[in-house]
PDB file of C-alpha atoms in Angstrom:
ATOM      1  CA  MET A   8      54.383  92.035  47.709  1.00 46.00           C
ATOM      2  CA  LYS A   9      55.689  89.559  45.108  1.00 50.00           C
ATOM      3  CA  LEU A  10      53.727  86.709  46.690  1.00 46.00           C
ATOM      4  CA  ASN A  11      50.510  88.650  46.442  1.00 52.00           C
ATOM      5  CA  THR A  12      51.190  89.410  42.801  1.00 50.00           C
ATOM      6  CA  CYS A  13      51.744  85.718  41.988  1.00 47.00           C
ATOM      7  CA  ILE A  14      48.516  84.729  43.698  1.00 46.00           C
ATOM      8  CA  ALA A  15      46.608  87.400  41.827  1.00 46.00           C
ATOM      9  CA  LEU A  16      48.023  86.253  38.498  1.00 46.00           C
ATOM     10  CA  ALA A  17      47.163  82.647  39.269  1.00 47.00           C
ATOM     11  CA  LEU A  18      43.571  83.537  40.095  1.00 47.00           C
ATOM     12  CA  ALA A  19      43.298  85.659  36.989  1.00 50.00           C
ATOM     13  CA  THR A  20      44.502  82.906  34.631  1.00 52.00           C
ATOM     14  CA  ALA A  21      42.566  80.040  36.241  1.00 49.00           C
ATOM     15  CA  PRO A  22      39.297  80.745  34.363  1.00 52.00           C
ATOM     16  CA  LEU A  23      41.184  80.816  31.070  1.00 49.00           C
ATOM     17  CA  ALA A  24      42.738  77.448  31.807  1.00 51.00           C
ATOM     18  CA  LEU A  25      39.353  75.990  32.668  1.00 45.00           C
ATOM     19  CA  LEU A  26      37.822  77.364  29.459  1.00 45.00           C
ATOM     20  CA  SER A  27      40.668  75.921  27.395  1.00 53.00           C
ATOM     21  CA  ALA A  28      40.248  72.504  29.040  1.00 49.00           C
ATOM     22  CA  ALA A  29      36.499  72.616  28.409  1.00 49.00           C
ATOM     23  CA  ALA A  30      37.072  73.519  24.772  1.00 48.00           C
ATOM     24  CA  SER A  31      39.520  70.678  24.372  1.00 51.00           C
ATOM     25  CA  ALA A  32      37.003  68.298  25.968  1.00 48.00           C
ATOM     26  CA  ALA A  33      34.299  69.511  23.555  1.00 48.00           C
ATOM     27  CA  ASP A  34      36.542  68.841  20.556  1.00 53.00           C
ATOM     28  CA  TYR A  35      37.131  65.183  21.589  1.00 50.00           C
ATOM     29  CA  ASP A  36      35.071  62.706  19.537  1.00 55.00           C
ATOM     30  CA  PRO A  37      35.341  59.183  20.977  1.00 58.00           C
ATOM     31  CA  PRO A  38      35.008  56.256  18.484  1.00 59.00           C
ATOM     32  CA  ILE A  39      31.579  54.619  18.251  1.00 60.00           C
ATOM     33  CA  PHE A  40      31.560  50.840  18.064  1.00 54.00           C
ATOM     34  CA  VAL A  41      28.523  49.409  16.156  1.00 53.00           C
ATOM     35  CA  GLU A  42      28.066  45.664  16.039  1.00 61.00           C
ATOM     36  CA  GLU A  43      27.752  44.566  12.407  1.00 63.00           C
ATOM     37  CA  ALA A  44      24.544  42.696  11.470  1.00 57.00           C
ATOM     38  CA  PRO A  45      25.089  39.162  10.169  1.00 64.00           C
ATOM     39  CA  GLU A  46      25.059  38.829   6.401  1.00 67.00           C
ATOM     40  CA  TYR A  47      21.574  37.904   5.082  1.00 59.00           C
ATOM     41  CA  VAL A  48      21.535  34.565   3.337  1.00 56.00           C
ATOM     42  CA  PRO A  49      18.205  33.810   1.599  1.00 55.00           C
ATOM     43  CA  VAL A  50      16.738  30.389   2.315  1.00 52.00           C
ATOM     44  CA  GLU A  51      15.805  28.429  -0.797  1.00 53.00           C
ATOM     45  CA  VAL A  52      12.300  27.026  -0.411  1.00 51.00           C
ATOM     46  CA  GLY A  53      10.753  24.346  -2.628  1.00 57.00           C
ATOM     47  CA  SER A  54      13.826  23.707  -4.749  1.00 80.00           C
ATOM     48  CA  GLY A  55      12.565  20.214  -5.586  1.00 90.00           C
ATOM     49  CA  TRP A  56       9.574  21.388  -7.657  1.00 96.00           C
ATOM     50  CA  TYR A  57       9.579  21.020 -11.431  1.00 96.00           C
ATOM     51  CA  ILE A  58       7.248  21.273 -14.414  1.00 97.00           C
ATOM     52  CA  ARG A  59       7.187  18.919 -17.378  1.00 97.00           C
ATOM     53  CA  GLY A  60       5.795  18.530 -20.883  1.00 97.00           C
ATOM     54  CA  ASP A  61       5.847  15.485 -23.177  1.00 97.00           C
ATOM     55  CA  ILE A  62       4.742  14.351 -26.601  1.00 97.00           C
ATOM     56  CA  GLY A  63       4.611  10.711 -27.620  1.00 97.00           C
ATOM     57  CA  TYR A  64       3.907   8.388 -30.501  1.00 97.00           C
ATOM     58  CA  ILE A  65       1.979   5.143 -30.076  1.00 96.00           C
ATOM     59  CA  VAL A  66       3.946   2.402 -31.816  1.00 95.00           C
ATOM     60  CA  LYS A  67       1.464  -0.346 -30.943  1.00 94.00           C
ATOM     61  CA  ASP A  68      -2.091  -0.427 -29.650  1.00 92.00           C
ATOM     62  CA  LYS A  69      -4.627  -3.100 -28.884  1.00 90.00           C
ATOM     63  CA  ALA A  70      -8.349  -2.888 -28.305  1.00 88.00           C
ATOM     64  CA  GLY A  71     -10.081  -5.335 -26.036  1.00 89.00           C
ATOM     65  CA  ARG A  72     -12.960  -7.386 -27.402  1.00 91.00           C
ATOM     66  CA  VAL A  73     -15.910  -5.190 -28.370  1.00 93.00           C
ATOM     67  CA  ASN A  74     -19.254  -6.747 -27.424  1.00 94.00           C
ATOM     68  CA  TYR A  75     -22.693  -5.663 -28.542  1.00 94.00           C
ATOM     69  CA  ARG A  76     -26.328  -6.673 -28.127  1.00 94.00           C
ATOM     70  CA  THR A  77     -29.133  -7.147 -30.601  1.00 91.00           C
ATOM     71  CA  PHE A  78     -32.799  -6.633 -29.791  1.00 92.00           C
ATOM     72  CA  ASP A  79     -35.814  -8.543 -31.094  1.00 89.00           C
ATOM     73  CA  PRO A  80     -39.110  -6.863 -30.163  1.00 88.00           C
ATOM     74  CA  THR A  81     -41.171  -9.849 -31.373  1.00 86.00           C
ATOM     75  CA  PRO A  82     -42.188 -12.144 -28.472  1.00 85.00           C
ATOM     76  CA  PRO A  83     -40.514 -14.000 -26.956  1.00 83.00           C
ATOM     77  CA  GLY A  84     -37.742 -11.790 -28.431  1.00 79.00           C
ATOM     78  CA  GLY A  85     -35.406  -9.993 -26.075  1.00 89.00           C
ATOM     79  CA  TYR A  86     -31.667  -9.334 -26.141  1.00 93.00           C
ATOM     80  CA  ALA A  87     -28.821 -11.461 -27.489  1.00 92.00           C
ATOM     81  CA  ASP A  88     -25.103 -10.984 -26.899  1.00 94.00           C
ATOM     82  CA  HIS A  89     -22.514 -10.898 -29.695  1.00 92.00           C
ATOM     83  CA  SER A  90     -18.937  -9.788 -30.367  1.00 93.00           C
ATOM     84  CA  PHE A  91     -17.391  -7.956 -33.283  1.00 93.00           C
ATOM     85  CA  GLY A  92     -15.758 -10.392 -35.658  1.00 89.00           C
ATOM     86  CA  ALA A  93     -12.856  -8.008 -36.210  1.00 85.00           C
ATOM     87  CA  ASN A  94     -11.935  -4.747 -34.544  1.00 86.00           C
ATOM     88  CA  GLU A  95      -8.905  -2.494 -34.590  1.00 88.00           C
ATOM     89  CA  LEU A  96      -7.784   0.895 -33.363  1.00 87.00           C
ATOM     90  CA  ASP A  97      -5.849   3.568 -35.192  1.00 90.00           C
ATOM     91  CA  THR A  98      -4.003   5.882 -32.800  1.00 92.00           C
ATOM     92  CA  ASP A  99      -1.008   8.156 -33.281  1.00 91.00           C
ATOM     93  CA  PHE A 100       0.233  10.966 -31.042  1.00 95.00           C
ATOM     94  CA  THR A 101      -0.144  11.571 -27.319  1.00 97.00           C
ATOM     95  CA  PHE A 102       0.542  14.641 -25.189  1.00 96.00           C
ATOM     96  CA  ALA A 103       1.027  15.313 -21.491  1.00 97.00           C
ATOM     97  CA  GLY A 104       1.900  18.134 -19.114  1.00 97.00           C
ATOM     98  CA  GLY A 105       2.147  18.585 -15.373  1.00 97.00           C
ATOM     99  CA  PHE A 106       4.268  19.326 -12.336  1.00 97.00           C
ATOM    100  CA  GLY A 107       6.244  17.256  -9.859  1.00 97.00           C
ATOM    101  CA  TYR A 108       8.592  17.194  -6.904  1.00 97.00           C
ATOM    102  CA  HIS A 109      12.035  15.680  -6.255  1.00 95.00           C
ATOM    103  CA  PHE A 110      12.048  14.186  -2.767  1.00 95.00           C
ATOM    104  CA  ASN A 111      15.733  13.316  -3.040  1.00 93.00           C
ATOM    105  CA  ASP A 112      18.257  12.164  -5.634  1.00 91.00           C
ATOM    106  CA  TRP A 113      16.411   8.858  -6.010  1.00 95.00           C
ATOM    107  CA  LEU A 114      12.682   9.504  -5.661  1.00 96.00           C
ATOM    108  CA  ARG A 115      10.347  11.905  -7.420  1.00 97.00           C
ATOM    109  CA  ALA A 116       6.632  12.109  -8.240  1.00 98.00           C
ATOM    110  CA  ASP A 117       4.413  14.168 -10.518  1.00 97.00           C
ATOM    111  CA  LEU A 118       0.802  14.824 -11.434  1.00 98.00           C
ATOM    112  CA  THR A 119       0.044  14.961 -15.161  1.00 98.00           C
ATOM    113  CA  ALA A 120      -2.833  15.579 -17.546  1.00 98.00           C
ATOM    114  CA  GLU A 121      -2.588  13.338 -20.590  1.00 97.00           C
ATOM    115  CA  GLY A 122      -4.493  12.918 -23.836  1.00 96.00           C
ATOM    116  CA  LEU A 123      -4.748  10.909 -27.016  1.00 96.00           C
ATOM    117  CA  ARG A 124      -7.209  10.286 -29.822  1.00 95.00           C
ATOM    118  CA  GLY A 125      -7.955   7.585 -32.327  1.00 95.00           C
ATOM    119  CA  ARG A 126     -10.461   5.700 -34.418  1.00 95.00           C
ATOM    120  CA  PHE A 127     -12.176   2.340 -34.079  1.00 94.00           C
ATOM    121  CA  ASN A 128     -12.991   0.130 -37.072  1.00 95.00           C
ATOM    122  CA  GLY A 129     -14.877  -3.147 -36.815  1.00 93.00           C
ATOM    123  CA  THR A 130     -17.048  -5.622 -38.671  1.00 94.00           C
ATOM    124  CA  THR A 131     -19.944  -7.828 -37.633  1.00 93.00           C
ATOM    125  CA  SER A 132     -21.740 -10.641 -39.443  1.00 91.00           C
ATOM    126  CA  SER A 133     -25.168 -12.200 -39.152  1.00 89.00           C
ATOM    127  CA  SER A 134     -26.652 -15.356 -40.608  1.00 89.00           C
ATOM    128  CA  ASP A 135     -29.882 -13.443 -41.213  1.00 88.00           C
ATOM    129  CA  PRO A 136     -30.336 -11.427 -44.414  1.00 92.00           C
ATOM    130  CA  CYS A 137     -29.982  -7.651 -44.350  1.00 91.00           C
ATOM    131  CA  LEU A 138     -33.161  -5.598 -44.323  1.00 86.00           C
ATOM    132  CA  GLY A 139     -34.704  -5.759 -47.784  1.00 86.00           C
ATOM    133  CA  GLU A 140     -32.762  -8.883 -48.843  1.00 91.00           C
ATOM    134  CA  THR A 141     -33.871 -12.494 -48.799  1.00 89.00           C
ATOM    135  CA  ALA A 142     -32.426 -15.827 -47.710  1.00 88.00           C
ATOM    136  CA  PRO A 143     -30.068 -17.506 -48.248  1.00 91.00           C
ATOM    137  CA  THR A 144     -28.052 -14.262 -48.190  1.00 93.00           C
ATOM    138  CA  THR A 145     -26.381 -13.078 -44.972  1.00 94.00           C
ATOM    139  CA  CYS A 146     -25.528  -9.626 -43.701  1.00 93.00           C
ATOM    140  CA  ARG A 147     -22.251  -7.955 -42.829  1.00 94.00           C
ATOM    141  CA  THR A 148     -21.782  -4.529 -41.230  1.00 95.00           C
ATOM    142  CA  GLU A 149     -18.792  -2.221 -41.315  1.00 95.00           C
ATOM    143  CA  ASP A 150     -18.601   0.121 -38.345  1.00 96.00           C
ATOM    144  CA  GLY A 151     -16.433   3.073 -37.435  1.00 96.00           C
ATOM    145  CA  ALA A 152     -16.209   5.631 -34.630  1.00 96.00           C
ATOM    146  CA  LYS A 153     -13.702   8.209 -33.438  1.00 96.00           C
ATOM    147  CA  PHE A 154     -12.762   8.714 -29.800  1.00 96.00           C
ATOM    148  CA  SER A 155     -10.707  10.959 -27.561  1.00 96.00           C
ATOM    149  CA  ALA A 156      -9.250  10.173 -24.160  1.00 97.00           C
ATOM    150  CA  MET A 157      -8.155  12.696 -21.525  1.00 97.00           C
ATOM    151  CA  GLY A 158      -6.816  11.509 -18.198  1.00 96.00           C
ATOM    152  CA  VAL A 159      -5.251  12.602 -14.917  1.00 98.00           C
ATOM    153  CA  MET A 160      -2.393  10.478 -13.577  1.00 98.00           C
ATOM    154  CA  ALA A 161      -0.387  10.405 -10.344  1.00 98.00           C
ATOM    155  CA  ASN A 162       3.082   9.024 -11.128  1.00 98.00           C
ATOM    156  CA  GLY A 163       6.068   7.912  -9.054  1.00 98.00           C
ATOM    157  CA  TYR A 164       9.638   7.347 -10.261  1.00 98.00           C
ATOM    158  CA  VAL A 165      12.895   5.874  -9.023  1.00 98.00           C
ATOM    159  CA  ASP A 166      16.015   7.488 -10.519  1.00 96.00           C
ATOM    160  CA  LEU A 167      18.765   4.882 -10.730  1.00 95.00           C
ATOM    161  CA  GLY A 168      21.817   7.140 -10.442  1.00 92.00           C
ATOM    162  CA  THR A 169      23.610   9.417 -12.884  1.00 91.00           C
ATOM    163  CA  TYR A 170      26.283   8.118 -15.243  1.00 93.00           C
ATOM    164  CA  ALA A 171      28.140  10.492 -17.587  1.00 91.00           C
ATOM    165  CA  GLY A 172      25.183  12.870 -17.311  1.00 90.00           C
ATOM    166  CA  PHE A 173      22.533  10.228 -18.050  1.00 95.00           C
ATOM    167  CA  THR A 174      19.988   9.246 -15.368  1.00 96.00           C
ATOM    168  CA  PRO A 175      17.942   6.097 -16.090  1.00 97.00           C
ATOM    169  CA  TYR A 176      14.627   5.661 -14.269  1.00 98.00           C
ATOM    170  CA  VAL A 177      11.596   3.409 -13.855  1.00 98.00           C
ATOM    171  CA  GLY A 178       8.124   4.482 -12.816  1.00 98.00           C
ATOM    172  CA  ALA A 179       4.431   3.687 -12.492  1.00 98.00           C
ATOM    173  CA  GLY A 180       1.220   5.690 -12.487  1.00 98.00           C
ATOM    174  CA  LEU A 181      -2.446   5.421 -11.451  1.00 98.00           C
ATOM    175  CA  GLY A 182      -5.364   7.569 -12.480  1.00 98.00           C
ATOM    176  CA  TYR A 183      -8.592   7.937 -14.426  1.00 98.00           C
ATOM    177  CA  THR A 184      -9.286   8.617 -18.088  1.00 98.00           C
ATOM    178  CA  LEU A 185     -12.379  10.241 -19.574  1.00 98.00           C
ATOM    179  CA  MET A 186     -13.143   8.180 -22.684  1.00 97.00           C
ATOM    180  CA  ARG A 187     -15.331  10.048 -25.159  1.00 97.00           C
ATOM    181  CA  TRP A 188     -16.808   8.033 -28.004  1.00 97.00           C
ATOM    182  CA  LYS A 189     -18.312   9.918 -30.924  1.00 97.00           C
ATOM    183  CA  ASN A 190     -21.168   8.499 -33.008  1.00 97.00           C
ATOM    184  CA  LEU A 191     -20.667   5.010 -34.389  1.00 96.00           C
ATOM    185  CA  ASN A 192     -21.668   4.820 -38.042  1.00 96.00           C
ATOM    186  CA  SER A 193     -22.680   1.428 -39.392  1.00 95.00           C
ATOM    187  CA  GLU A 194     -23.220   0.322 -43.000  1.00 95.00           C
ATOM    188  CA  SER A 195     -24.858  -3.002 -43.940  1.00 95.00           C
ATOM    189  CA  PHE A 196     -23.783  -5.123 -46.897  1.00 95.00           C
ATOM    190  CA  CYS A 197     -25.540  -8.135 -48.368  1.00 94.00           C
ATOM    191  CA  VAL A 198     -23.388 -11.279 -48.652  1.00 94.00           C
ATOM    192  CA  GLY A 199     -24.315 -14.029 -51.123  1.00 88.00           C
ATOM    193  CA  GLY A 200     -24.948 -14.740 -54.769  1.00 81.00           C
ATOM    194  CA  THR A 201     -28.550 -13.524 -54.822  1.00 88.00           C
ATOM    195  CA  CYS A 202     -27.906 -10.048 -53.348  1.00 91.00           C
ATOM    196  CA  THR A 203     -29.694  -7.280 -55.179  1.00 88.00           C
ATOM    197  CA  THR A 204     -26.703  -4.924 -54.964  1.00 87.00           C
ATOM    198  CA  SER A 205     -22.997  -5.023 -54.235  1.00 84.00           C
ATOM    199  CA  GLY A 206     -23.084  -1.717 -52.369  1.00 87.00           C
ATOM    200  CA  ALA A 207     -24.376  -0.808 -48.945  1.00 91.00           C
ATOM    201  CA  VAL A 208     -28.011  -1.768 -48.462  1.00 92.00           C
ATOM    202  CA  GLY A 209     -28.517   0.246 -45.291  1.00 90.00           C
ATOM    203  CA  SER A 210     -26.876   2.452 -42.695  1.00 93.00           C
ATOM    204  CA  SER A 211     -27.496   3.577 -39.144  1.00 93.00           C
ATOM    205  CA  THR A 212     -26.030   5.910 -36.545  1.00 96.00           C
ATOM    206  CA  HIS A 213     -25.468   5.081 -32.887  1.00 95.00           C
ATOM    207  CA  GLY A 214     -24.785   7.774 -30.319  1.00 96.00           C
ATOM    208  CA  GLY A 215     -21.484   7.486 -28.448  1.00 96.00           C
ATOM    209  CA  ASP A 216     -20.932   7.544 -24.697  1.00 95.00           C
ATOM    210  CA  ASP A 217     -18.608   9.341 -22.243  1.00 96.00           C
ATOM    211  CA  SER A 218     -17.285   7.478 -19.220  1.00 96.00           C
ATOM    212  CA  TRP A 219     -14.430   7.667 -16.693  1.00 97.00           C
ATOM    213  CA  ARG A 220     -12.129   4.631 -16.766  1.00 97.00           C
ATOM    214  CA  PHE A 221      -9.519   3.431 -14.270  1.00 98.00           C
ATOM    215  CA  THR A 222      -6.058   3.637 -15.859  1.00 98.00           C
ATOM    216  CA  TYR A 223      -2.592   2.469 -14.922  1.00 98.00           C
ATOM    217  CA  ALA A 224       0.778   2.968 -16.604  1.00 98.00           C
ATOM    218  CA  LEU A 225       4.345   1.640 -16.443  1.00 98.00           C
ATOM    219  CA  MET A 226       7.304   3.758 -17.552  1.00 98.00           C
ATOM    220  CA  ALA A 227      11.040   3.486 -18.118  1.00 98.00           C
ATOM    221  CA  GLY A 228      13.503   5.882 -19.675  1.00 97.00           C
ATOM    222  CA  VAL A 229      16.535   8.094 -19.276  1.00 97.00           C
ATOM    223  CA  GLY A 230      17.005  11.777 -18.524  1.00 97.00           C
ATOM    224  CA  TYR A 231      19.907  13.984 -19.598  1.00 96.00           C
ATOM    225  CA  GLU A 232      20.589  17.451 -18.154  1.00 93.00           C
ATOM    226  CA  ILE A 233      21.101  19.637 -21.220  1.00 94.00           C
ATOM    227  CA  ALA A 234      21.307  22.851 -19.143  1.00 93.00           C
ATOM    228  CA  PRO A 235      21.076  23.841 -15.468  1.00 90.00           C
ATOM    229  CA  ASN A 236      17.562  22.974 -14.268  1.00 90.00           C
ATOM    230  CA  LEU A 237      16.569  21.585 -17.685  1.00 95.00           C
ATOM    231  CA  THR A 238      16.430  17.832 -18.374  1.00 96.00           C
ATOM    232  CA  LEU A 239      15.660  16.093 -21.650  1.00 97.00           C
ATOM    233  CA  ASP A 240      13.546  12.982 -21.040  1.00 97.00           C
ATOM    234  CA  LEU A 241      13.340  10.051 -23.472  1.00 98.00           C
ATOM    235  CA  GLY A 242      11.183   7.145 -22.388  1.00 97.00           C
ATOM    236  CA  TYR A 243       8.795   4.256 -23.002  1.00 98.00           C
ATOM    237  CA  LYS A 244       5.259   4.074 -21.604  1.00 98.00           C
ATOM    238  CA  TYR A 245       2.712   1.273 -21.361  1.00 98.00           C
ATOM    239  CA  ARG A 246      -0.853   2.441 -20.712  1.00 97.00           C
ATOM    240  CA  ASN A 247      -3.920   0.340 -19.852  1.00 97.00           C
ATOM    241  CA  ILE A 248      -7.383   1.946 -19.908  1.00 97.00           C
ATOM    242  CA  ASP A 249     -10.306  -0.107 -18.604  1.00 97.00           C
ATOM    243  CA  GLY A 250     -13.289  -0.953 -20.813  1.00 96.00           C
ATOM    244  CA  GLY A 251     -16.728   0.633 -20.608  1.00 96.00           C
ATOM    245  CA  ASN A 252     -19.884   1.637 -22.462  1.00 96.00           C
ATOM    246  CA  MET A 253     -19.224   2.559 -26.087  1.00 96.00           C
ATOM    247  CA  TYR A 254     -22.409   3.322 -28.060  1.00 95.00           C
ATOM    248  CA  ARG A 255     -26.200   3.399 -27.791  1.00 96.00           C
ATOM    249  CA  TRP A 256     -29.022   1.885 -29.846  1.00 95.00           C
ATOM    250  CA  ASN A 257     -29.972   3.417 -33.151  1.00 93.00           C
ATOM    251  CA  SER A 258     -33.281   5.208 -33.464  1.00 92.00           C
ATOM    252  CA  THR A 259     -35.111   2.178 -34.922  1.00 91.00           C
ATOM    253  CA  ASP A 260     -34.196  -0.139 -32.068  1.00 92.00           C
ATOM    254  CA  SER A 261     -34.869   2.547 -29.468  1.00 93.00           C
ATOM    255  CA  ALA A 262     -38.328   3.097 -30.911  1.00 92.00           C
ATOM    256  CA  ALA A 263     -38.948  -0.656 -30.761  1.00 91.00           C
ATOM    257  CA  GLY A 264     -38.205  -0.697 -27.031  1.00 91.00           C
ATOM    258  CA  ALA A 265     -34.454  -1.363 -26.717  1.00 93.00           C
ATOM    259  CA  SER A 266     -32.897   0.314 -23.678  1.00 92.00           C
ATOM    260  CA  GLY A 267     -29.466   0.825 -22.138  1.00 92.00           C
ATOM    261  CA  PHE A 268     -26.291   0.616 -24.181  1.00 93.00           C
ATOM    262  CA  GLN A 269     -25.848  -1.566 -27.217  1.00 95.00           C
ATOM    263  CA  GLY A 270     -22.029  -1.657 -27.449  1.00 95.00           C
ATOM    264  CA  ARG A 271     -19.269  -1.937 -24.894  1.00 95.00           C
ATOM    265  CA  ASP A 272     -15.545  -1.754 -25.614  1.00 95.00           C
ATOM    266  CA  GLY A 273     -12.983  -3.937 -23.867  1.00 93.00           C
ATOM    267  CA  GLY A 274     -10.520  -1.164 -23.063  1.00 94.00           C
ATOM    268  CA  LEU A 275      -7.366   0.133 -24.665  1.00 94.00           C
ATOM    269  CA  LYS A 276      -3.701  -0.841 -24.291  1.00 95.00           C
ATOM    270  CA  THR A 277      -0.939   1.273 -25.828  1.00 96.00           C
ATOM    271  CA  HIS A 278       2.830   1.145 -26.125  1.00 97.00           C
ATOM    272  CA  GLU A 279       4.424   4.508 -26.824  1.00 97.00           C
ATOM    273  CA  ILE A 280       7.742   6.264 -27.160  1.00 98.00           C
ATOM    274  CA  LYS A 281       7.775   9.754 -25.664  1.00 97.00           C
ATOM    275  CA  VAL A 282      10.133  12.712 -25.434  1.00 98.00           C
ATOM    276  CA  GLY A 283       9.830  15.685 -23.117  1.00 97.00           C
ATOM    277  CA  LEU A 284      11.456  18.356 -20.992  1.00 97.00           C
ATOM    278  CA  ARG A 285      11.587  18.707 -17.207  1.00 95.00           C
TER     279      ARG A 285
END
């Protein structure tokens, strides 16, 4: 009788034990292992690029020989070649801006747009009298014209190491310059004791010409990093602009049959000191 009672109790409590075990199993929350993603590190692209701006002052300039032609419509007539007896240029400031790339600690290159302006002054002389004067007087002209030059240059540099924050460099550039000559104004003066006046006895205007000229440059200087990613640049630049057509015939000569260009300049050489930021 006791054995039967024990069996009955065991059977009666078995479902409760199973329910308790199931409840305990439901309450169990196993840890979840999630593999952490690697930390994102941005990749720096194009860190060698830079922009630049410069202003300069031309301390010395030199104009090549300026040649011109005269025209005689009277047969056999034709053209004759001459050169200005004296010619000079007055130039002052230059400007430039562009962008470049550092290939490494030693080599860099940039592309720049550069400009300058100035004025030409020259004189010519002739053994013939000025119009309206008589022999034995001669004739002298005083001529003047303004110009502007805007060029595009591809430049390469070698940085020569950094010493106490200063980085000296040398460089060279090649490109083309658009030379724009404005009108050349010419005044004639009688020379000699029998001149009728001491002032100008005539004047004429010659249209200027625009032309692209091959240009090269040599540079040297030093850079100093005044702030992160900001370098002060102090340098010297030699620039050589090829010669080309300068001015046309005046209206009188054109009407008489003269054609082509009357004047041609011999180019421009400048020495400048410049300062800029990169």
